[in-house]
Coordinates of C-alpha atoms and ligand atoms in Angstrom, one line a residue:
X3 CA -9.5 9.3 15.1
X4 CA -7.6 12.5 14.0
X5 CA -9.3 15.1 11.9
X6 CA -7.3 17.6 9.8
X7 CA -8.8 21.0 8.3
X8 CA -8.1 20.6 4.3
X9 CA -5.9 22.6 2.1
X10 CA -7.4 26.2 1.0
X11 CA -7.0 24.7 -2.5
X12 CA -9.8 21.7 -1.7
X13 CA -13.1 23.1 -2.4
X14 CA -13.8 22.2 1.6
X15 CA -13.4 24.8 4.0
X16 CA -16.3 24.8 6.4
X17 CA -15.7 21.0 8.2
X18 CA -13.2 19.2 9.4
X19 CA -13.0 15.9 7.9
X20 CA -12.0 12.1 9.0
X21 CA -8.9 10.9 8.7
X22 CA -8.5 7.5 7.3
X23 CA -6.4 5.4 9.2
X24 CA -4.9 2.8 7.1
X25 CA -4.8 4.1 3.6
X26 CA -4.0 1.4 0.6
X27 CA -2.9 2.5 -3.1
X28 CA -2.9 0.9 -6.2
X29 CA -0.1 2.7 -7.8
X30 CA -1.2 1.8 -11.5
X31 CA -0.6 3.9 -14.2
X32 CA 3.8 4.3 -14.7
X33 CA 3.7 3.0 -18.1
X34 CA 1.2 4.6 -19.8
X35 CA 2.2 8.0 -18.4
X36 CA 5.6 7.5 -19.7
X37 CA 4.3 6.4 -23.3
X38 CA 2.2 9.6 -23.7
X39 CA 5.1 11.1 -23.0
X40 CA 7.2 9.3 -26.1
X41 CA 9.4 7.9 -22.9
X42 CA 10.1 4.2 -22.4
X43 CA 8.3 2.5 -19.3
X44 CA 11.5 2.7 -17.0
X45 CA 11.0 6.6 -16.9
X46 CA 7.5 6.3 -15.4
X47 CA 8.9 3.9 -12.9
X48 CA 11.2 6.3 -12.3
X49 CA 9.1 9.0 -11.8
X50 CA 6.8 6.1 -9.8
X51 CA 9.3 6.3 -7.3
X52 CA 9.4 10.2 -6.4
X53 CA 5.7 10.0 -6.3
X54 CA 5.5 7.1 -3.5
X55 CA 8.4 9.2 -1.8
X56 CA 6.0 12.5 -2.1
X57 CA 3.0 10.3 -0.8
X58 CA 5.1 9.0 2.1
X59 CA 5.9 12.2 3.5
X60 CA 2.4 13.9 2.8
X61 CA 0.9 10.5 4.7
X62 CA 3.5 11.6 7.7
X63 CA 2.7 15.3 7.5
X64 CA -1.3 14.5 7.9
X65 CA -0.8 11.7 10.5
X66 CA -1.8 9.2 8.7
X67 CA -1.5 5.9 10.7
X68 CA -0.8 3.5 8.3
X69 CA -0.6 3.9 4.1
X70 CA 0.1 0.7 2.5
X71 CA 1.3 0.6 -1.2
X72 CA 1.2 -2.5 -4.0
X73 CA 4.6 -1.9 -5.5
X74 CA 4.8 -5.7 -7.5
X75 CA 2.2 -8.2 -7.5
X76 CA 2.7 -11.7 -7.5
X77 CA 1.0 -11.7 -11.4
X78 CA 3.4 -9.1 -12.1
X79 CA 6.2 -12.0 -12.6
X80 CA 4.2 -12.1 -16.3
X81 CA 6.1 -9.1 -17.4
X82 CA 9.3 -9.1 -19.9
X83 CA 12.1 -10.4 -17.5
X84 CA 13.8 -7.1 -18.3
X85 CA 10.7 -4.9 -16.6
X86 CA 10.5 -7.2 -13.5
X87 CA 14.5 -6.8 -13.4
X88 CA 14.3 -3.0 -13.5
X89 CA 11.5 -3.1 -10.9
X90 CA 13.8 -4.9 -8.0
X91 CA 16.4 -2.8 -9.2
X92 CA 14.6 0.1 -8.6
X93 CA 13.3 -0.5 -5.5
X94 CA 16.8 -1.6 -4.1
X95 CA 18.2 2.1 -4.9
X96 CA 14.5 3.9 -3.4
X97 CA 15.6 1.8 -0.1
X98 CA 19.2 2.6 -0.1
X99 CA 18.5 6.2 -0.9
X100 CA 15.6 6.7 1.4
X101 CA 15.4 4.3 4.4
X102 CA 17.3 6.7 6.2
X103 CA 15.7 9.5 5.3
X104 CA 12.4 7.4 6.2
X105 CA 14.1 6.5 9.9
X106 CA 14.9 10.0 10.5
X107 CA 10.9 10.5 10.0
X108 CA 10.4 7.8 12.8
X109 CA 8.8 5.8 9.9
X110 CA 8.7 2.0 10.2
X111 CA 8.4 0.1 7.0
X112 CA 7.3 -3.9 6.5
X113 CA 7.3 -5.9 3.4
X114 CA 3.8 -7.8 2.5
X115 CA 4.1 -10.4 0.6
X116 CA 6.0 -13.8 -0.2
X117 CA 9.5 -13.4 -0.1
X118 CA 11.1 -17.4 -0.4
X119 CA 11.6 -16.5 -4.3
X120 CA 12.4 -13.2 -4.3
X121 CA 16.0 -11.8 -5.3
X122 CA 18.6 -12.8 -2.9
X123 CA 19.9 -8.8 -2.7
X124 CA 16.1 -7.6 -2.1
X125 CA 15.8 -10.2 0.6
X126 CA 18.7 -9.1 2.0
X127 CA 17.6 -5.4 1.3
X128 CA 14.5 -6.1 2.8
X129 CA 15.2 -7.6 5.9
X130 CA 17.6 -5.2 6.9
X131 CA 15.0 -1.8 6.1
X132 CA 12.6 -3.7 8.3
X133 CA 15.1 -4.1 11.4
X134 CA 16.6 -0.5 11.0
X135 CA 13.2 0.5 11.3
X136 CA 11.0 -1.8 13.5
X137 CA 11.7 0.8 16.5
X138 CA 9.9 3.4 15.3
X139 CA 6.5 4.5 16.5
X140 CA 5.2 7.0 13.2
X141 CA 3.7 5.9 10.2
X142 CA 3.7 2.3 9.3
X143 CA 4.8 1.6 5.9
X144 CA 3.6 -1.3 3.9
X145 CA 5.3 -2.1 0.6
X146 CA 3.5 -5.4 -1.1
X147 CA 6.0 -6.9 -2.4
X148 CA 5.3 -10.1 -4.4
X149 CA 2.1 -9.9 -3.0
X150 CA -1.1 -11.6 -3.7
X151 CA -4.6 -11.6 -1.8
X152 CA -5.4 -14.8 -2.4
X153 CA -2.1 -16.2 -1.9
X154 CA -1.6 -14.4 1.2
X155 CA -4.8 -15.9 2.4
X156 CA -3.8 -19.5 1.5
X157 CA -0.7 -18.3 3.6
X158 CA -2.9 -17.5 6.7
X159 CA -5.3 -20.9 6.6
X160 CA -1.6 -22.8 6.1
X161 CA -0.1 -21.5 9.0
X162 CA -4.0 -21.7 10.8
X163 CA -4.1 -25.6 9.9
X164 CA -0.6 -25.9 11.3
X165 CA -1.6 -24.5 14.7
X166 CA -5.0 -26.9 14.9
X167 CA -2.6 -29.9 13.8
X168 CA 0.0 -28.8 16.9
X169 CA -2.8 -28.7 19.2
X170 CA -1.9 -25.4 19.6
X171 CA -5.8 -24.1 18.9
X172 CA -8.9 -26.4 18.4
X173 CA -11.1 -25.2 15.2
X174 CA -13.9 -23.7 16.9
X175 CA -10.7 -21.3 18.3
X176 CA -10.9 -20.0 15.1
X177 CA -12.3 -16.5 14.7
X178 CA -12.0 -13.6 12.7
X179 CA -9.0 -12.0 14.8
X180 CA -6.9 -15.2 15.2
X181 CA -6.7 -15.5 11.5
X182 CA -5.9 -12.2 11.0
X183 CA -3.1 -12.9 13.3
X184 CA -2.1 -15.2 10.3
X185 CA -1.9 -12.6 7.9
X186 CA 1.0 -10.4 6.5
X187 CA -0.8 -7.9 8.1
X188 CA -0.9 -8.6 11.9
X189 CA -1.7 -6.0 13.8
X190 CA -2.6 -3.7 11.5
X191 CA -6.1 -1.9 11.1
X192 CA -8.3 -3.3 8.1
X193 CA -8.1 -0.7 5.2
X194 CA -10.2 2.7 5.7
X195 CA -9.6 4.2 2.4
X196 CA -8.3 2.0 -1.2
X197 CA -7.1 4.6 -4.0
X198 CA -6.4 3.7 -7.4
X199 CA -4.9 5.6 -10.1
X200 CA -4.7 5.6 -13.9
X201 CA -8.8 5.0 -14.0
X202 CA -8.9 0.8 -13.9
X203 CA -11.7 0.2 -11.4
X204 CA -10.3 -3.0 -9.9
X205 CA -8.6 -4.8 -7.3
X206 CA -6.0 -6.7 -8.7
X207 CA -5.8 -9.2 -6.2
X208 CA -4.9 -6.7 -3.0
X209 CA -5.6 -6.9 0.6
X210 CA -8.5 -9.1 -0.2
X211 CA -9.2 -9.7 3.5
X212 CA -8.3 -6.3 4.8
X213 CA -10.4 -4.5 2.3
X214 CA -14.1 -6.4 3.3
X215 CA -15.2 -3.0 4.2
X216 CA -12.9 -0.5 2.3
X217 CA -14.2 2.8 0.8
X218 CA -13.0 2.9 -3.3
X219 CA -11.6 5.9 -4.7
X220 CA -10.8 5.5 -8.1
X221 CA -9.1 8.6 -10.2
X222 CA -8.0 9.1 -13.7
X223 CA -4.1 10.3 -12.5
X224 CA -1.4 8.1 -13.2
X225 CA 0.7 7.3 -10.4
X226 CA 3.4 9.4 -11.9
X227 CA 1.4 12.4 -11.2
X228 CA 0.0 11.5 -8.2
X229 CA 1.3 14.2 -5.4
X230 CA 0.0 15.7 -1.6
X231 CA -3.3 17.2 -3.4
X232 CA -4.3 14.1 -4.9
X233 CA -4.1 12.8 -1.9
X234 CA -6.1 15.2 -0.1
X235 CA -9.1 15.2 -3.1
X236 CA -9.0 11.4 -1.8
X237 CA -9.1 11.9 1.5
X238 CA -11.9 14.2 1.1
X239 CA -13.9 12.1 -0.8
X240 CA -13.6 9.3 1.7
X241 CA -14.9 11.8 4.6
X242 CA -17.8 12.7 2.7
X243 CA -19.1 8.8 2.3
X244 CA -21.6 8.0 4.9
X245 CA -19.9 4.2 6.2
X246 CA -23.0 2.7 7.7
X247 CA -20.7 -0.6 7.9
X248 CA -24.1 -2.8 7.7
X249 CA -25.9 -0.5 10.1
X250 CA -28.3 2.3 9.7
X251 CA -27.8 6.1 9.2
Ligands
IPE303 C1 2.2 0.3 -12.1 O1 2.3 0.8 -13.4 C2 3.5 -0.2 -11.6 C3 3.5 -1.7 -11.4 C4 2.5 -2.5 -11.7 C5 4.7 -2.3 -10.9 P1 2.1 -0.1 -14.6 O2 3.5 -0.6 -15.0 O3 1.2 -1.2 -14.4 O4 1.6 0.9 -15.7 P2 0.6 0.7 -16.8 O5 -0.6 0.1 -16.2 O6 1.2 -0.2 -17.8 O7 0.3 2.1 -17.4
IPE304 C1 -1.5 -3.7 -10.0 O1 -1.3 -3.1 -11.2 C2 -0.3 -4.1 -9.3 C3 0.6 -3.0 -8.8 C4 0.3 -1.8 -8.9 C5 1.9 -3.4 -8.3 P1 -1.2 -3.9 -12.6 O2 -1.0 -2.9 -13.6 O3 -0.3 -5.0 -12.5 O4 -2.7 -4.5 -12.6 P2 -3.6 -5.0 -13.8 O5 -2.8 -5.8 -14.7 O6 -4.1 -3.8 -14.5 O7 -4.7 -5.7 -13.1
MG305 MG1 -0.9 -1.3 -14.7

């Protein structure tokens, strides 16, 4: 576990503190910022995007393992067809401007979430960030993409059910690891540290599974604002809880 002395600006200077090593965001928040602003909701997409670029490289410059971010939910297909148009689109010009930029960073990004009906240019888009990258040994960066908790967890006892059917694993085989194994997730650490902006104090149907034992930091900022000292007020909250995990002090 990595430990990182905090910023002179975060009122900790004395200890070092822990370092979270899968970090998930809820990046809620882009449309009100832009309406208090008098600006239509594209603009705090927009400025959603620089945000998840300035978190990326903050989460690379503090060593971060993994950082995980929920960038369109599977409920999010309830939008105006023009928002959920302008949210693909988006994210097809943050890959095409960044993956390289990422690469360079030795940054390797995966997709979570189901992709049979997305956009035929995202899954095109997304397939190919994921092999440009799937060398690299740095962060790991998770976009949720047409993601859903539950969903993904119907996904995992599917593909679970498939394996007892083929023989390939009796039910008592079935622990807590090897259905893991099922999910979008494999091989990745369960979540150390869930942030969520723009002050709603829920889930929203992420990471389900991977959150069981998650510490919550919920803050006021909407994403839009959201930058490297956010981060680090979060990160310092999170190494100031006391995670007994069931156990005792
Ligand atoms: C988060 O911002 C971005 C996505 C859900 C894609 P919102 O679009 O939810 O912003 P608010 O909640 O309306 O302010
Ligand atoms: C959660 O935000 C999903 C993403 C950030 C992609 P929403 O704005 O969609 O969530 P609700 O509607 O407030 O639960
Ligand atoms: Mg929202």
């Amino acid at each position: 576990m990595g430990y990182y002395m905090p910023s002179k600006n975060i009122d900790i200077t004395e200890k070092s503190v822990k370092i979270p090593q899968h970090i998930a965001i809820i990046m809620d928040g882009n449309g009100r910022w832009a309406q208090k602003r008098g600006l239509p909701r594209s603009a705090g997409h927009k400025a959603g995007a620089d945000a998840v670029e300035r978190v990326v490289r903050a989460c690379v410059e503090l060593e971060i393992p993994v950082l995980t971010v929920f960038a369109f939910s599977t409920e999010n297909w309830k939008r105006p067809a023009t928002e959920v148009s302008l949210l693909m689109q988006l994210l097809l010009e943050y890959l095409q401007r960044k993956v390289k930029i990422m690469a360079e960073q030795n940054i390797k990004i995966r997709f979570l979430g189901e992709r049979e009906n997305l956009p035929e240019k995202i899954k095109t888009a997304i397939g190919r960030t994921e092999d440009y990258t799937k060398e690299n040994t740095g962060l790991v960066f998770n976009i949720a993409l047409n993601y859903g908790g539950q969903q993904e967890i119907l996904h995992g006892v599917k593909e679970m059910a498939q394996a007892v059917v083929a023989g390939e694993c009796s039910v008592e085989e079935i622990t807590k690891e090897r259905f893991a194994a099922c999910l979008y997730t494999e091989g990745v650490p369960e979540v150390d540290l869930m942030i969520r902006t723009s002050g709603e104090q829920r889930i929203s149907n992420f990471l389900l599974w991977q959150m069981a034992y998650a510490e919550l930091y919920f803050t006021e900022t909407y994403w839009p604002d959201f930058d490297k000292d956010a981060l680090l007020r979060a990160i310092d909250a999170y190494g100031n809880r006391e995670r007994r995990l069931g156990g005792l002090q």
